[in-house]
Amino acid sequence: QKEVEQDPGPLSVPEGAIVSLNCTYSNSAFQYFMWYRQYSRKGPELLMYTYSSGNKEDGRFTAQVDKSSKYISLFIRDSQPSDSATYLCASNSGNTPLVFGKGTRLSVIA
Amino acid sequence: NAGVTQTPKFQVLKTGQSMTLQCAQDMNHNSMYWYRQDPGMGLRLIYYSASEGTTDKGEVPNGYNVSRLNKREFSLRLESAAPSQTSVYFCASRERGGVETQYFGPGTRLLVL
């Protein structure tokens, strides 16, 4: 079992929908939680990060971590066609290398 | 400010050939990483270098070697390419400590025939 599990999708939603992307992790030592966005044929880029449990909001994006259930979520409000990409969750315990989920491919249909 | 650069962008090799993938960063980062990305497998760590002069194996190191040439450059070498090494390779760099933000390069697409 990988330390970070993520449903690869694909996920297809209409424009304006609320999108929920989720990951689970198994390593209790993980404290940093990231979401990366990867457009087709590009490198991943950091979208959001959180430290330990809690929520973090940035515009239409909200990242949520529940350490008690080892659950990581990313919510996208008012989704746009430009949000169509692969979203990767990642985590680590500090200076250790990031462990990535497999990524979820999202399509937002106009 | 170029960030993380990778060369070449695309390469075709025959089985048994060797090649070196180059990576450079201009952000003065201590740590550098090499990943491969395959359909359905996500990003898998091949090797990393926590600081200049050190390298460590990741999840899938077999068939690869690395060199941390200096603080800026981290190369990945395939000594005898195999079709199973057909993949997209990403280099990344990161500051040490604090927010664990990794910056990725644009990738190298490798096809081994």
JSON list of C-alpha atoms in Angstrom, two decimals:
[
{"chain": "A", "resi": 1, "resn": "GLN", "atom": "CA", "xyz": [0.00, 0.00, 0.00]},
{"chain": "A", "resi": 2, "resn": "LYS", "atom": "CA", "xyz": [1.34, 3.42, -0.96]},
{"chain": "A", "resi": 3, "resn": "GLU", "atom": "CA", "xyz": [1.67, 5.90, 1.87]},
{"chain": "A", "resi": 4, "resn": "VAL", "atom": "CA", "xyz": [-0.61, 8.34, 0.01]},
{"chain": "A", "resi": 5, "resn": "GLU", "atom": "CA", "xyz": [-3.64, 7.00, -1.86]},
{"chain": "A", "resi": 6, "resn": "GLN", "atom": "CA", "xyz": [-5.66, 9.00, -4.37]},
{"chain": "A", "resi": 7, "resn": "ASP", "atom": "CA", "xyz": [-8.51, 8.03, -6.67]},
{"chain": "A", "resi": 8, "resn": "PRO", "atom": "CA", "xyz": [-7.20, 8.63, -10.22]},
{"chain": "A", "resi": 9, "resn": "GLY", "atom": "CA", "xyz": [-10.63, 9.45, -11.63]},
{"chain": "A", "resi": 10, "resn": "PRO", "atom": "CA", "xyz": [-11.16, 10.78, -14.24]},
{"chain": "A", "resi": 11, "resn": "LEU", "atom": "CA", "xyz": [-13.66, 13.25, -12.83]},
{"chain": "A", "resi": 12, "resn": "SER", "atom": "CA", "xyz": [-15.85, 15.27, -15.17]},
{"chain": "A", "resi": 13, "resn": "VAL", "atom": "CA", "xyz": [-18.03, 18.15, -13.89]},
{"chain": "A", "resi": 14, "resn": "PRO", "atom": "CA", "xyz": [-20.02, 21.00, -15.46]},
{"chain": "A", "resi": 15, "resn": "GLU", "atom": "CA", "xyz": [-18.71, 24.56, -15.23]},
{"chain": "A", "resi": 16, "resn": "GLY", "atom": "CA", "xyz": [-19.71, 26.19, -11.94]},
{"chain": "A", "resi": 17, "resn": "ALA", "atom": "CA", "xyz": [-19.85, 22.95, -9.98]},
{"chain": "A", "resi": 18, "resn": "ILE", "atom": "CA", "xyz": [-18.16, 22.41, -6.62]},
{"chain": "A", "resi": 19, "resn": "VAL", "atom": "CA", "xyz": [-15.38, 19.86, -6.95]},
{"chain": "A", "resi": 20, "resn": "SER", "atom": "CA", "xyz": [-14.13, 17.68, -4.12]},
{"chain": "A", "resi": 21, "resn": "LEU", "atom": "CA", "xyz": [-10.80, 15.90, -4.50]},
{"chain": "A", "resi": 22, "resn": "ASN", "atom": "CA", "xyz": [-9.62, 13.53, -1.79]},
{"chain": "A", "resi": 23, "resn": "CYS", "atom": "CA", "xyz": [-6.61, 11.56, -0.58]},
{"chain": "A", "resi": 24, "resn": "THR", "atom": "CA", "xyz": [-5.84, 9.33, 2.36]},
{"chain": "A", "resi": 25, "resn": "TYR", "atom": "CA", "xyz": [-2.46, 8.75, 3.93]},
{"chain": "A", "resi": 26, "resn": "SER", "atom": "CA", "xyz": [-1.08, 6.11, 6.27]},
{"chain": "A", "resi": 27, "resn": "ASN", "atom": "CA", "xyz": [2.03, 7.67, 7.87]},
{"chain": "A", "resi": 28, "resn": "SER", "atom": "CA", "xyz": [1.14, 9.28, 11.21]},
{"chain": "A", "resi": 29, "resn": "ALA", "atom": "CA", "xyz": [4.36, 11.31, 11.09]},
{"chain": "A", "resi": 30, "resn": "PHE", "atom": "CA", "xyz": [3.18, 13.33, 8.08]},
{"chain": "A", "resi": 31, "resn": "GLN", "atom": "CA", "xyz": [2.69, 16.98, 8.98]},
{"chain": "A", "resi": 32, "resn": "TYR", "atom": "CA", "xyz": [2.89, 18.88, 5.69]},
{"chain": "A", "resi": 33, "resn": "PHE", "atom": "CA", "xyz": [0.16, 18.43, 3.10]},
{"chain": "A", "resi": 34, "resn": "MET", "atom": "CA", "xyz": [0.24, 19.86, -0.39]},
{"chain": "A", "resi": 35, "resn": "TRP", "atom": "CA", "xyz": [-1.85, 19.99, -3.50]},
{"chain": "A", "resi": 36, "resn": "TYR", "atom": "CA", "xyz": [-0.12, 20.29, -6.83]},
{"chain": "A", "resi": 37, "resn": "ARG", "atom": "CA", "xyz": [-1.81, 21.04, -10.15]},
{"chain": "A", "resi": 38, "resn": "GLN", "atom": "CA", "xyz": [-0.42, 19.64, -13.38]},
{"chain": "A", "resi": 39, "resn": "TYR", "atom": "CA", "xyz": [-1.60, 20.77, -16.79]},
{"chain": "A", "resi": 40, "resn": "SER", "atom": "CA", "xyz": [-1.15, 18.43, -19.72]},
{"chain": "A", "resi": 41, "resn": "ARG", "atom": "CA", "xyz": [2.50, 18.09, -20.79]},
{"chain": "A", "resi": 42, "resn": "LYS", "atom": "CA", "xyz": [3.69, 20.43, -18.02]},
{"chain": "A", "resi": 43, "resn": "GLY", "atom": "CA", "xyz": [5.45, 19.98, -14.68]},
{"chain": "A", "resi": 44, "resn": "PRO", "atom": "CA", "xyz": [3.42, 20.02, -11.46]},
{"chain": "A", "resi": 45, "resn": "GLU", "atom": "CA", "xyz": [3.07, 23.36, -9.70]},
{"chain": "A", "resi": 46, "resn": "LEU", "atom": "CA", "xyz": [2.19, 23.97, -6.07]},
{"chain": "A", "resi": 47, "resn": "LEU", "atom": "CA", "xyz": [-1.41, 25.03, -5.60]},
{"chain": "A", "resi": 48, "resn": "MET", "atom": "CA", "xyz": [-1.82, 25.01, -1.82]},
{"chain": "A", "resi": 49, "resn": "TYR", "atom": "CA", "xyz": [-0.24, 23.64, 1.31]},
{"chain": "A", "resi": 50, "resn": "THR", "atom": "CA", "xyz": [-1.34, 23.15, 4.92]},
{"chain": "A", "resi": 51, "resn": "TYR", "atom": "CA", "xyz": [0.59, 22.31, 8.03]},
{"chain": "A", "resi": 52, "resn": "SER", "atom": "CA", "xyz": [-0.99, 19.76, 10.40]},
{"chain": "A", "resi": 53, "resn": "SER", "atom": "CA", "xyz": [-4.80, 19.76, 10.67]},
{"chain": "A", "resi": 54, "resn": "GLY", "atom": "CA", "xyz": [-7.21, 22.44, 9.63]},
{"chain": "A", "resi": 55, "resn": "ASN", "atom": "CA", "xyz": [-8.44, 24.41, 6.66]},
{"chain": "A", "resi": 56, "resn": "LYS", "atom": "CA", "xyz": [-6.77, 26.87, 4.34]},
{"chain": "A", "resi": 57, "resn": "GLU", "atom": "CA", "xyz": [-8.59, 28.99, 1.79]},
{"chain": "A", "resi": 58, "resn": "ASP", "atom": "CA", "xyz": [-7.20, 30.74, -1.28]},
{"chain": "A", "resi": 59, "resn": "GLY", "atom": "CA", "xyz": [-9.79, 32.25, -3.57]},
{"chain": "A", "resi": 60, "resn": "ARG", "atom": "CA", "xyz": [-11.94, 29.47, -4.99]},
{"chain": "A", "resi": 61, "resn": "PHE", "atom": "CA", "xyz": [-9.74, 26.77, -3.46]},
{"chain": "A", "resi": 62, "resn": "THR", "atom": "CA", "xyz": [-9.95, 25.28, 0.04]},
{"chain": "A", "resi": 63, "resn": "ALA", "atom": "CA", "xyz": [-7.55, 22.68, 1.39]},
{"chain": "A", "resi": 64, "resn": "GLN", "atom": "CA", "xyz": [-8.60, 20.62, 4.37]},
{"chain": "A", "resi": 65, "resn": "VAL", "atom": "CA", "xyz": [-6.68, 18.12, 6.50]},
{"chain": "A", "resi": 66, "resn": "ASP", "atom": "CA", "xyz": [-8.18, 15.82, 9.11]},
{"chain": "A", "resi": 67, "resn": "LYS", "atom": "CA", "xyz": [-5.29, 14.10, 10.89]},
{"chain": "A", "resi": 68, "resn": "SER", "atom": "CA", "xyz": [-7.60, 11.99, 13.04]},
{"chain": "A", "resi": 69, "resn": "SER", "atom": "CA", "xyz": [-8.90, 10.19, 9.95]},
{"chain": "A", "resi": 70, "resn": "LYS", "atom": "CA", "xyz": [-5.75, 10.76, 7.83]},
{"chain": "A", "resi": 71, "resn": "TYR", "atom": "CA", "xyz": [-7.84, 12.44, 5.15]},
{"chain": "A", "resi": 72, "resn": "ILE", "atom": "CA", "xyz": [-6.77, 15.25, 2.80]},
{"chain": "A", "resi": 73, "resn": "SER", "atom": "CA", "xyz": [-9.27, 17.22, 0.70]},
{"chain": "A", "resi": 74, "resn": "LEU", "atom": "CA", "xyz": [-9.24, 19.96, -1.90]},
{"chain": "A", "resi": 75, "resn": "PHE", "atom": "CA", "xyz": [-12.45, 21.82, -2.74]},
{"chain": "A", "resi": 76, "resn": "ILE", "atom": "CA", "xyz": [-12.83, 23.96, -5.83]},
{"chain": "A", "resi": 77, "resn": "ARG", "atom": "CA", "xyz": [-15.81, 26.33, -5.88]},
{"chain": "A", "resi": 78, "resn": "ASP", "atom": "CA", "xyz": [-17.32, 27.73, -9.08]},
{"chain": "A", "resi": 79, "resn": "SER", "atom": "CA", "xyz": [-15.13, 25.45, -11.17]},
{"chain": "A", "resi": 80, "resn": "GLN", "atom": "CA", "xyz": [-13.89, 26.79, -14.50]},
{"chain": "A", "resi": 81, "resn": "PRO", "atom": "CA", "xyz": [-12.71, 25.06, -17.69]},
{"chain": "A", "resi": 82, "resn": "SER", "atom": "CA", "xyz": [-9.24, 26.44, -16.87]},
{"chain": "A", "resi": 83, "resn": "ASP", "atom": "CA", "xyz": [-9.28, 24.22, -13.75]},
{"chain": "A", "resi": 84, "resn": "SER", "atom": "CA", "xyz": [-9.11, 21.15, -16.00]},
{"chain": "A", "resi": 85, "resn": "ALA", "atom": "CA", "xyz": [-5.87, 19.45, -14.98]},
{"chain": "A", "resi": 86, "resn": "THR", "atom": "CA", "xyz": [-4.48, 16.61, -12.92]},
{"chain": "A", "resi": 87, "resn": "TYR", "atom": "CA", "xyz": [-4.41, 17.33, -9.19]},
{"chain": "A", "resi": 88, "resn": "LEU", "atom": "CA", "xyz": [-1.82, 15.57, -7.04]},
{"chain": "A", "resi": 89, "resn": "CYS", "atom": "CA", "xyz": [-1.83, 15.43, -3.26]},
{"chain": "A", "resi": 90, "resn": "ALA", "atom": "CA", "xyz": [1.49, 15.08, -1.47]},
{"chain": "A", "resi": 91, "resn": "SER", "atom": "CA", "xyz": [2.75, 14.85, 2.08]},
{"chain": "A", "resi": 92, "resn": "ASN", "atom": "CA", "xyz": [5.84, 14.45, 4.20]},
{"chain": "A", "resi": 93, "resn": "SER", "atom": "CA", "xyz": [7.07, 14.72, 7.77]},
{"chain": "A", "resi": 94, "resn": "GLY", "atom": "CA", "xyz": [9.55, 17.57, 7.35]},
{"chain": "A", "resi": 95, "resn": "ASN", "atom": "CA", "xyz": [12.84, 17.31, 5.52]},
{"chain": "A", "resi": 96, "resn": "THR", "atom": "CA", "xyz": [11.97, 13.93, 4.03]},
{"chain": "A", "resi": 97, "resn": "PRO", "atom": "CA", "xyz": [11.05, 13.70, 0.34]},
{"chain": "A", "resi": 98, "resn": "LEU", "atom": "CA", "xyz": [7.44, 14.36, -0.56]},
{"chain": "A", "resi": 99, "resn": "VAL", "atom": "CA", "xyz": [5.25, 11.31, -1.14]},
{"chain": "A", "resi": 100, "resn": "PHE", "atom": "CA", "xyz": [2.75, 11.88, -3.94]},
{"chain": "A", "resi": 101, "resn": "GLY", "atom": "CA", "xyz": [-0.62, 10.35, -4.66]},
{"chain": "A", "resi": 102, "resn": "LYS", "atom": "CA", "xyz": [-1.25, 9.08, -8.18]},
{"chain": "A", "resi": 103, "resn": "GLY", "atom": "CA", "xyz": [-3.19, 12.20, -9.15]},
{"chain": "A", "resi": 104, "resn": "THR", "atom": "CA", "xyz": [-6.84, 12.79, -10.11]},
{"chain": "A", "resi": 105, "resn": "ARG", "atom": "CA", "xyz": [-7.61, 13.97, -13.64]},
{"chain": "A", "resi": 106, "resn": "LEU", "atom": "CA", "xyz": [-10.33, 16.65, -13.60]},
{"chain": "A", "resi": 107, "resn": "SER", "atom": "CA", "xyz": [-12.26, 17.95, -16.60]},
{"chain": "A", "resi": 108, "resn": "VAL", "atom": "CA", "xyz": [-14.55, 20.97, -16.23]},
{"chain": "A", "resi": 109, "resn": "ILE", "atom": "CA", "xyz": [-16.99, 21.12, -19.12]},
{"chain": "A", "resi": 110, "resn": "ALA", "atom": "CA", "xyz": [-18.23, 24.54, -20.34]},
{"chain": "B", "resi": 1, "resn": "ASN", "atom": "CA", "xyz": [14.69, 33.79, -13.28]},
{"chain": "B", "resi": 2, "resn": "ALA", "atom": "CA", "xyz": [14.34, 30.46, -15.12]},
{"chain": "B", "resi": 3, "resn": "GLY", "atom": "CA", "xyz": [13.50, 28.28, -12.07]},
{"chain": "B", "resi": 4, "resn": "VAL", "atom": "CA", "xyz": [14.18, 24.60, -12.86]},
{"chain": "B", "resi": 5, "resn": "THR", "atom": "CA", "xyz": [15.34, 23.77, -16.37]},
{"chain": "B", "resi": 6, "resn": "GLN", "atom": "CA", "xyz": [15.71, 20.34, -17.96]},
{"chain": "B", "resi": 7, "resn": "THR", "atom": "CA", "xyz": [17.40, 19.14, -21.12]},
{"chain": "B", "resi": 8, "resn": "PRO", "atom": "CA", "xyz": [16.56, 17.54, -23.44]},
{"chain": "B", "resi": 9, "resn": "LYS", "atom": "CA", "xyz": [12.78, 17.98, -23.76]},
{"chain": "B", "resi": 10, "resn": "PHE", "atom": "CA", "xyz": [12.37, 14.78, -25.73]},
{"chain": "B", "resi": 11, "resn": "GLN", "atom": "CA", "xyz": [14.64, 11.84, -26.52]},
{"chain": "B", "resi": 12, "resn": "VAL", "atom": "CA", "xyz": [14.37, 8.53, -28.34]},
{"chain": "B", "resi": 13, "resn": "LEU", "atom": "CA", "xyz": [16.84, 5.79, -27.42]},
{"chain": "B", "resi": 14, "resn": "LYS", "atom": "CA", "xyz": [17.42, 2.23, -28.52]},
{"chain": "B", "resi": 15, "resn": "THR", "atom": "CA", "xyz": [17.62, -0.50, -25.91]},
{"chain": "B", "resi": 16, "resn": "GLY", "atom": "CA", "xyz": [21.11, -0.60, -24.43]},
{"chain": "B", "resi": 17, "resn": "GLN", "atom": "CA", "xyz": [22.04, 2.98, -25.26]},
{"chain": "B", "resi": 18, "resn": "SER", "atom": "CA", "xyz": [23.07, 5.38, -22.53]},
{"chain": "B", "resi": 19, "resn": "MET", "atom": "CA", "xyz": [22.15, 8.98, -21.91]},
{"chain": "B", "resi": 20, "resn": "THR", "atom": "CA", "xyz": [22.27, 11.71, -19.27]},
{"chain": "B", "resi": 21, "resn": "LEU", "atom": "CA", "xyz": [19.33, 13.93, -18.39]},
{"chain": "B", "resi": 22, "resn": "GLN", "atom": "CA", "xyz": [20.41, 17.36, -17.22]},
{"chain": "B", "resi": 23, "resn": "CYS", "atom": "CA", "xyz": [18.73, 19.53, -14.60]},
{"chain": "B", "resi": 24, "resn": "ALA", "atom": "CA", "xyz": [19.66, 22.96, -13.28]},
{"chain": "B", "resi": 25, "resn": "GLN", "atom": "CA", "xyz": [18.02, 25.38, -10.84]},
{"chain": "B", "resi": 26, "resn": "ASP", "atom": "CA", "xyz": [18.76, 29.03, -10.22]},
{"chain": "B", "resi": 27, "resn": "MET", "atom": "CA", "xyz": [16.89, 29.43, -6.92]},
{"chain": "B", "resi": 28, "resn": "ASN", "atom": "CA", "xyz": [19.84, 28.53, -4.67]},
{"chain": "B", "resi": 29, "resn": "HIS", "atom": "CA", "xyz": [17.95, 25.51, -3.35]},
{"chain": "B", "resi": 30, "resn": "ASN", "atom": "CA", "xyz": [19.76, 22.88, -1.32]},
{"chain": "B", "resi": 31, "resn": "SER", "atom": "CA", "xyz": [17.65, 19.84, -2.25]},
{"chain": "B", "resi": 32, "resn": "MET", "atom": "CA", "xyz": [17.07, 18.39, -5.70]},
{"chain": "B", "resi": 33, "resn": "TYR", "atom": "CA", "xyz": [15.02, 15.41, -6.91]},
{"chain": "B", "resi": 34, "resn": "TRP", "atom": "CA", "xyz": [14.46, 13.18, -9.89]},
{"chain": "B", "resi": 35, "resn": "TYR", "atom": "CA", "xyz": [11.03, 11.63, -10.48]},
{"chain": "B", "resi": 36, "resn": "ARG", "atom": "CA", "xyz": [9.48, 9.54, -13.17]},
{"chain": "B", "resi": 37, "resn": "GLN", "atom": "CA", "xyz": [5.80, 9.76, -14.06]},
{"chain": "B", "resi": 38, "resn": "ASP", "atom": "CA", "xyz": [3.98, 6.90, -15.72]},
{"chain": "B", "resi": 39, "resn": "PRO", "atom": "CA", "xyz": [0.26, 6.51, -16.48]},
{"chain": "B", "resi": 40, "resn": "GLY", "atom": "CA", "xyz": [-1.57, 5.12, -13.46]},
{"chain": "B", "resi": 41, "resn": "MET", "atom": "CA", "xyz": [1.57, 5.22, -11.30]},
{"chain": "B", "resi": 42, "resn": "GLY", "atom": "CA", "xyz": [1.83, 8.86, -10.35]},
{"chain": "B", "resi": 43, "resn": "LEU", "atom": "CA", "xyz": [5.15, 10.51, -9.51]},
{"chain": "B", "resi": 44, "resn": "ARG", "atom": "CA", "xyz": [7.76, 8.10, -8.21]},
{"chain": "B", "resi": 45, "resn": "LEU", "atom": "CA", "xyz": [11.02, 9.27, -6.69]},
{"chain": "B", "resi": 46, "resn": "ILE", "atom": "CA", "xyz": [14.16, 7.87, -8.35]},
{"chain": "B", "resi": 47, "resn": "TYR", "atom": "CA", "xyz": [16.96, 9.64, -6.48]},
{"chain": "B", "resi": 48, "resn": "TYR", "atom": "CA", "xyz": [17.37, 12.79, -4.48]},
{"chain": "B", "resi": 49, "resn": "SER", "atom": "CA", "xyz": [20.12, 15.01, -3.14]},
{"chain": "B", "resi": 50, "resn": "ALA", "atom": "CA", "xyz": [19.37, 16.69, 0.17]},
{"chain": "B", "resi": 51, "resn": "SER", "atom": "CA", "xyz": [22.41, 18.93, -0.20]},
{"chain": "B", "resi": 52, "resn": "GLU", "atom": "CA", "xyz": [25.46, 19.38, -2.37]},
{"chain": "B", "resi": 53, "resn": "GLY", "atom": "CA", "xyz": [27.70, 16.33, -2.05]},
{"chain": "B", "resi": 54, "resn": "THR", "atom": "CA", "xyz": [24.99, 13.88, -0.95]},
{"chain": "B", "resi": 55, "resn": "THR", "atom": "CA", "xyz": [22.67, 11.61, -2.90]},
{"chain": "B", "resi": 56, "resn": "ASP", "atom": "CA", "xyz": [20.12, 9.02, -1.76]},
{"chain": "B", "resi": 57, "resn": "LYS", "atom": "CA", "xyz": [17.97, 6.39, -3.39]},
{"chain": "B", "resi": 58, "resn": "GLY", "atom": "CA", "xyz": [14.26, 6.88, -3.72]},
{"chain": "B", "resi": 59, "resn": "GLU", "atom": "CA", "xyz": [11.47, 4.44, -4.48]},
{"chain": "B", "resi": 60, "resn": "VAL", "atom": "CA", "xyz": [12.67, 3.25, -7.92]},
{"chain": "B", "resi": 61, "resn": "PRO", "atom": "CA", "xyz": [16.48, 3.70, -8.25]},
{"chain": "B", "resi": 62, "resn": "ASN", "atom": "CA", "xyz": [17.36, 0.54, -10.22]},
{"chain": "B", "resi": 63, "resn": "GLY", "atom": "CA", "xyz": [18.86, 1.26, -13.63]},
{"chain": "B", "resi": 64, "resn": "TYR", "atom": "CA", "xyz": [19.75, 4.86, -12.82]},
{"chain": "B", "resi": 65, "resn": "ASN", "atom": "CA", "xyz": [22.69, 6.82, -11.43]},
{"chain": "B", "resi": 66, "resn": "VAL", "atom": "CA", "xyz": [22.87, 10.45, -10.38]},
{"chain": "B", "resi": 67, "resn": "SER", "atom": "CA", "xyz": [25.49, 13.15, -9.93]},
{"chain": "B", "resi": 68, "resn": "ARG", "atom": "CA", "xyz": [25.11, 16.32, -7.92]},
{"chain": "B", "resi": 69, "resn": "LEU", "atom": "CA", "xyz": [27.63, 18.30, -9.92]},
{"chain": "B", "resi": 70, "resn": "ASN", "atom": "CA", "xyz": [27.32, 21.45, -7.79]},
{"chain": "B", "resi": 71, "resn": "LYS", "atom": "CA", "xyz": [24.55, 23.25, -5.93]},
{"chain": "B", "resi": 72, "resn": "ARG", "atom": "CA", "xyz": [22.79, 24.18, -9.18]},
{"chain": "B", "resi": 73, "resn": "GLU", "atom": "CA", "xyz": [23.00, 20.97, -11.19]},
{"chain": "B", "resi": 74, "resn": "PHE", "atom": "CA", "xyz": [21.73, 17.41, -10.68]},
{"chain": "B", "resi": 75, "resn": "SER", "atom": "CA", "xyz": [22.01, 14.91, -13.53]},
{"chain": "B", "resi": 76, "resn": "LEU", "atom": "CA", "xyz": [20.35, 11.53, -14.05]},
{"chain": "B", "resi": 77, "resn": "ARG", "atom": "CA", "xyz": [22.12, 8.85, -16.08]},
{"chain": "B", "resi": 78, "resn": "LEU", "atom": "CA", "xyz": [20.74, 5.76, -17.74]},
{"chain": "B", "resi": 79, "resn": "GLU", "atom": "CA", "xyz": [23.70, 3.47, -18.39]},
{"chain": "B", "resi": 80, "resn": "SER", "atom": "CA", "xyz": [21.86, 0.86, -20.48]},
{"chain": "B", "resi": 81, "resn": "ALA", "atom": "CA", "xyz": [18.36, 1.99, -21.36]},
{"chain": "B", "resi": 82, "resn": "ALA", "atom": "CA", "xyz": [15.47, -0.49, -21.27]},
{"chain": "B", "resi": 83, "resn": "PRO", "atom": "CA", "xyz": [11.92, -0.15, -22.65]},
{"chain": "B", "resi": 84, "resn": "SER", "atom": "CA", "xyz": [10.66, -0.14, -19.03]},
{"chain": "B", "resi": 85, "resn": "GLN", "atom": "CA", "xyz": [12.42, 3.22, -18.62]},
{"chain": "B", "resi": 86, "resn": "THR", "atom": "CA", "xyz": [10.12, 4.85, -21.16]},
{"chain": "B", "resi": 87, "resn": "SER", "atom": "CA", "xyz": [8.57, 7.62, -19.09]},
{"chain": "B", "resi": 88, "resn": "VAL", "atom": "CA", "xyz": [8.38, 11.33, -18.41]},
{"chain": "B", "resi": 89, "resn": "TYR", "atom": "CA", "xyz": [11.17, 12.44, -16.09]},
{"chain": "B", "resi": 90, "resn": "PHE", "atom": "CA", "xyz": [10.82, 15.46, -13.84]},
{"chain": "B", "resi": 91, "resn": "CYS", "atom": "CA", "xyz": [13.50, 17.24, -11.88]},
{"chain": "B", "resi": 92, "resn": "ALA", "atom": "CA", "xyz": [12.54, 19.30, -8.84]},
{"chain": "B", "resi": 93, "resn": "SER", "atom": "CA", "xyz": [14.25, 21.48, -6.27]},
{"chain": "B", "resi": 94, "resn": "ARG", "atom": "CA", "xyz": [13.31, 22.62, -2.79]},
{"chain": "B", "resi": 95, "resn": "GLU", "atom": "CA", "xyz": [14.52, 24.88, -0.04]},
{"chain": "B", "resi": 96, "resn": "ARG", "atom": "CA", "xyz": [15.52, 23.02, 3.08]},
{"chain": "B", "resi": 97, "resn": "GLY", "atom": "CA", "xyz": [13.17, 23.37, 6.04]},
{"chain": "B", "resi": 98, "resn": "GLY", "atom": "CA", "xyz": [9.97, 25.36, 6.50]},
{"chain": "B", "resi": 99, "resn": "VAL", "atom": "CA", "xyz": [7.30, 25.04, 3.85]},
{"chain": "B", "resi": 100, "resn": "GLU", "atom": "CA", "xyz": [8.09, 22.02, 1.77]},
{"chain": "B", "resi": 101, "resn": "THR", "atom": "CA", "xyz": [7.50, 23.64, -1.59]},
{"chain": "B", "resi": 102, "resn": "GLN", "atom": "CA", "xyz": [9.02, 21.76, -4.47]},
{"chain": "B", "resi": 103, "resn": "TYR", "atom": "CA", "xyz": [9.46, 23.47, -7.81]},
{"chain": "B", "resi": 104, "resn": "PHE", "atom": "CA", "xyz": [9.35, 21.23, -10.85]},
{"chain": "B", "resi": 105, "resn": "GLY", "atom": "CA", "xyz": [10.98, 21.48, -14.24]},
{"chain": "B", "resi": 106, "resn": "PRO", "atom": "CA", "xyz": [9.04, 21.04, -17.51]},
{"chain": "B", "resi": 107, "resn": "GLY", "atom": "CA", "xyz": [9.99, 17.38, -17.88]},
{"chain": "B", "resi": 108, "resn": "THR", "atom": "CA", "xyz": [11.89, 15.17, -20.33]},
{"chain": "B", "resi": 109, "resn": "ARG", "atom": "CA", "xyz": [9.91, 12.68, -22.39]},
{"chain": "B", "resi": 110, "resn": "LEU", "atom": "CA", "xyz": [11.98, 9.55, -22.98]},
{"chain": "B", "resi": 111, "resn": "LEU", "atom": "CA", "xyz": [11.06, 6.76, -25.36]},
{"chain": "B", "resi": 112, "resn": "VAL", "atom": "CA", "xyz": [13.18, 3.60, -25.32]},
{"chain": "B", "resi": 113, "resn": "LEU", "atom": "CA", "xyz": [12.65, 1.30, -28.30]}
]
